């Protein structure tokens, strides 16, 4: 059925249907409405926020609030990492500020989407009720993975939006409601849902009615442990989660935005002969519910694995984390990591207001620096390895920083000059403190199998890392009661029908900018499938949503060869992140954002006032900078964020500060050399290669190698895009110094030079090193005092006591 068009609708106004009310869906809704389009958003969950609305306790963001906030809605307060509840509060404030709530329909699952012959989308939805702690469910209904007691389901939900008061200025969708007593009809391809003969037991105990406070562990549920409820042999099998009597609603739209995200169907690896209880992180909410007095094996090496393992140490008898391959850890608080031997990231996250945090304390000051993003990969690798060696020597290999250094250096040894081969795990500090002080062990081994009559003995071979250090161990047996799988999710678009022979391949690296599938870019956008190795998904989604709004409005057009560009860009990403080939959403933040800004026309210009000039170059590449000019410009919002901080609050710690300063001065000539001679450097390479095989020592970095963000002539000479203005000023300064020195005798020159070096060294020591050392000493005293007051064993302190 057609959607009516109101008489006052603009001729360019389109009907836009958005699947998913997480951060990506919410920002897409705002951009489409702001562009004058008639847009609505639907989600199967009972509140907005996507994964953040149902995730486990103690979930914190991996980028700061200044980075994670949308570019035209600055956050209040100081810089910090948001907890999931704080981020949800921000998203709700964002929805209310832009008056979006009446366009968002919750408890509504999309069951089928079809592109008809006329080029319009037909969307079928049903009322839905999700279960508590259901992290894996998005806005699209996957019957294959929902564990719901049909008899216990509540009556059919009344469509709350039929009685919602709407102002006359809001254009609404018309739709039909069809009575349908039949069950949901499954897609033709049910290969993913066939039962398996695996004999694993999937343990899902009932969750308590009380909510823990102050991170207190809840008691275990022994009755559930002794008599687990009957469960299917494999979670992927068919589970009818729909109510026996349902009502279908049909919508039609001109443009479809899929913002249901990548966390769709949990991956369950084969665990042959395993009879231990198995739980996926999708069902994990609190360690006290399932880990009390258990021997726990956590499988995985991402953020969820680190968080789950550390939290399990509070109540479990023993916790071990197993990974098939080496991995990279990144501490959230870089300054404290460098200066504090007792680095306790988990405590810092819970008490950030005590630490007077500044931008240079955050990981993004290094990973997303405007200058650092253009460093040659080899130089950045050498610098980071030197820093890790210094940390290990200063704090000891058994300290929390030493554990991070040991794990990272083992990982970097695989490709010493090219460290960006996978996404670093940003909960590294949480894991490292648990290893250093809570007895958590790490095992890196290519595989595991289970032995013994009870099927609870995990057997590892060819171990390369064990405990807290790299070591070669031929084999090792581990007794296990509970296995928590942090093995990620797989994506499925089997609910989407775009015509015979035109299926959408679920591989973001074949979509233009991880957003526009080939042949459908003019009708469809996918948000939330651009996952930066160092950055955040919502920031990428906002920039892509701004571009999509311009496309729908007809103010921009996709490149004629956008499908071919997507293939080339995806191949380049695959070569960079070759150690994780299945993570097809993974990309590099800086080149993607820069390339999308070119498409939008919002590349930031350098501000001229000195204080803002310094902030522009030294602050991380927060998305607010892309509101300085171009469509949707809002410079006031940008400077509301940046002016919270003093001019030098964003200077990175030494020795990174020295290296970044040097490269700020010499990078422009290096970029010019790369621009002019890269063709000669790559001469004779295989034509199938996307990245230069000499990338280990190539003078250019990934900034101009990925996401089609190729270097242009104006990047070399125009002050707003390159470093030429800095170089000219530096050369003028050097000329003045040389002129002065030429007028002096040799002895006088030596005295002046040594004096200048001494002044610079003293200033840096007092401002940067001195402050960092003072912070470290104060935190160490605080830790010691807390331990004395608690009178608890150092081997097993409780987080709730302040340690």
mmCIF file of N, CA and C in Angstrom, residues 331 333-344 348 355 357 360-361 395 401 653 772 775-776 779:
data_model
loop_
_atom_site.group_PDB
_atom_site.id
_atom_site.type_symbol
_atom_site.label_atom_id
_atom_site.label_comp_id
_atom_site.label_asym_id
_atom_site.label_seq_id
_atom_site.Cartn_x
_atom_site.Cartn_y
_atom_site.Cartn_z
ATOM 1 N N UNK A 331 45.835 0.476 26.252
ATOM 2 C CA UNK A 331 45.278 1.048 27.495
ATOM 3 C C UNK A 331 44.459 2.297 27.190
ATOM 4 N N UNK A 333 43.888 4.848 29.243
ATOM 5 C CA UNK A 333 44.489 6.050 29.855
ATOM 6 C C UNK A 333 45.995 6.007 29.607
ATOM 7 N N UNK A 334 46.436 6.626 28.528
ATOM 8 C CA UNK A 334 47.811 6.449 28.077
ATOM 9 C C UNK A 334 48.819 7.089 29.031
ATOM 10 N N UNK A 335 48.500 8.256 29.592
ATOM 11 C CA UNK A 335 49.454 8.919 30.492
ATOM 12 C C UNK A 335 49.684 8.093 31.750
ATOM 13 N N UNK A 336 48.618 7.579 32.332
ATOM 14 C CA UNK A 336 48.741 6.770 33.546
ATOM 15 C C UNK A 336 49.443 5.456 33.242
ATOM 16 N N UNK A 337 49.172 4.882 32.110
ATOM 17 C CA UNK A 337 49.853 3.649 31.701
ATOM 18 C C UNK A 337 51.362 3.843 31.658
ATOM 19 N N UNK A 338 51.816 5.004 31.181
ATOM 20 C CA UNK A 338 53.252 5.252 31.062
ATOM 21 C C UNK A 338 53.924 5.544 32.397
ATOM 22 N N UNK A 339 53.155 6.040 33.368
ATOM 23 C CA UNK A 339 53.789 6.552 34.585
ATOM 24 C C UNK A 339 53.459 5.768 35.848
ATOM 25 N N UNK A 340 52.459 4.893 35.832
ATOM 26 C CA UNK A 340 51.990 4.255 37.057
ATOM 27 C C UNK A 340 52.148 2.741 36.969
ATOM 28 N N UNK A 341 52.995 2.175 37.815
ATOM 29 C CA UNK A 341 53.228 0.730 37.816
ATOM 30 C C UNK A 341 52.008 -0.051 38.275
ATOM 31 N N UNK A 342 51.114 0.577 39.038
ATOM 32 C CA UNK A 342 49.912 -0.114 39.528
ATOM 33 C C UNK A 342 48.701 0.169 38.650
ATOM 34 N N UNK A 343 48.927 0.552 37.413
ATOM 35 C CA UNK A 343 47.862 0.959 36.496
ATOM 36 C C UNK A 343 46.634 0.064 36.621
ATOM 37 N N UNK A 344 45.546 0.649 37.123
ATOM 38 C CA UNK A 344 44.305 -0.089 37.364
ATOM 39 C C UNK A 344 43.192 0.569 36.550
ATOM 40 N N UNK A 348 39.956 3.167 37.507
ATOM 41 C CA UNK A 348 39.934 4.506 36.930
ATOM 42 C C UNK A 348 38.623 4.758 36.182
ATOM 43 N N UNK A 355 40.433 11.850 38.804
ATOM 44 C CA UNK A 355 41.740 11.868 38.140
ATOM 45 C C UNK A 355 41.981 13.109 37.287
ATOM 46 N N UNK A 357 41.026 14.288 34.367
ATOM 47 C CA UNK A 357 41.486 13.855 33.049
ATOM 48 C C UNK A 357 41.476 14.992 32.038
ATOM 49 N N UNK A 360 45.050 14.704 26.617
ATOM 50 C CA UNK A 360 46.290 13.953 26.407
ATOM 51 C C UNK A 360 46.366 12.690 27.251
ATOM 52 N N UNK A 361 45.434 12.518 28.195
ATOM 53 C CA UNK A 361 45.398 11.288 28.988
ATOM 54 C C UNK A 361 44.709 10.154 28.252
ATOM 55 N N UNK A 395 58.613 -0.326 34.906
ATOM 56 C CA UNK A 395 57.629 -0.844 35.847
ATOM 57 C C UNK A 395 57.762 -2.337 36.141
ATOM 58 N N UNK A 401 51.254 -2.565 33.430
ATOM 59 C CA UNK A 401 51.823 -2.050 32.178
ATOM 60 C C UNK A 401 52.792 -3.032 31.536
ATOM 61 N N UNK A 653 51.950 12.596 25.684
ATOM 62 C CA UNK A 653 53.083 12.404 26.600
ATOM 63 C C UNK A 653 54.392 12.227 25.843
ATOM 64 N N UNK A 772 53.222 14.255 34.945
ATOM 65 C CA UNK A 772 52.938 12.825 34.837
ATOM 66 C C UNK A 772 53.521 12.060 36.014
ATOM 67 N N UNK A 775 51.394 12.667 39.078
ATOM 68 C CA UNK A 775 50.156 11.891 39.023
ATOM 69 C C UNK A 775 50.411 10.444 39.409
ATOM 70 N N UNK A 776 51.490 9.875 38.876
ATOM 71 C CA UNK A 776 51.798 8.484 39.177
ATOM 72 C C UNK A 776 52.083 8.267 40.647
ATOM 73 N N UNK A 779 48.828 8.506 42.664
ATOM 74 C CA UNK A 779 47.988 7.317 42.501
ATOM 75 C C UNK A 779 48.569 6.141 43.263
#
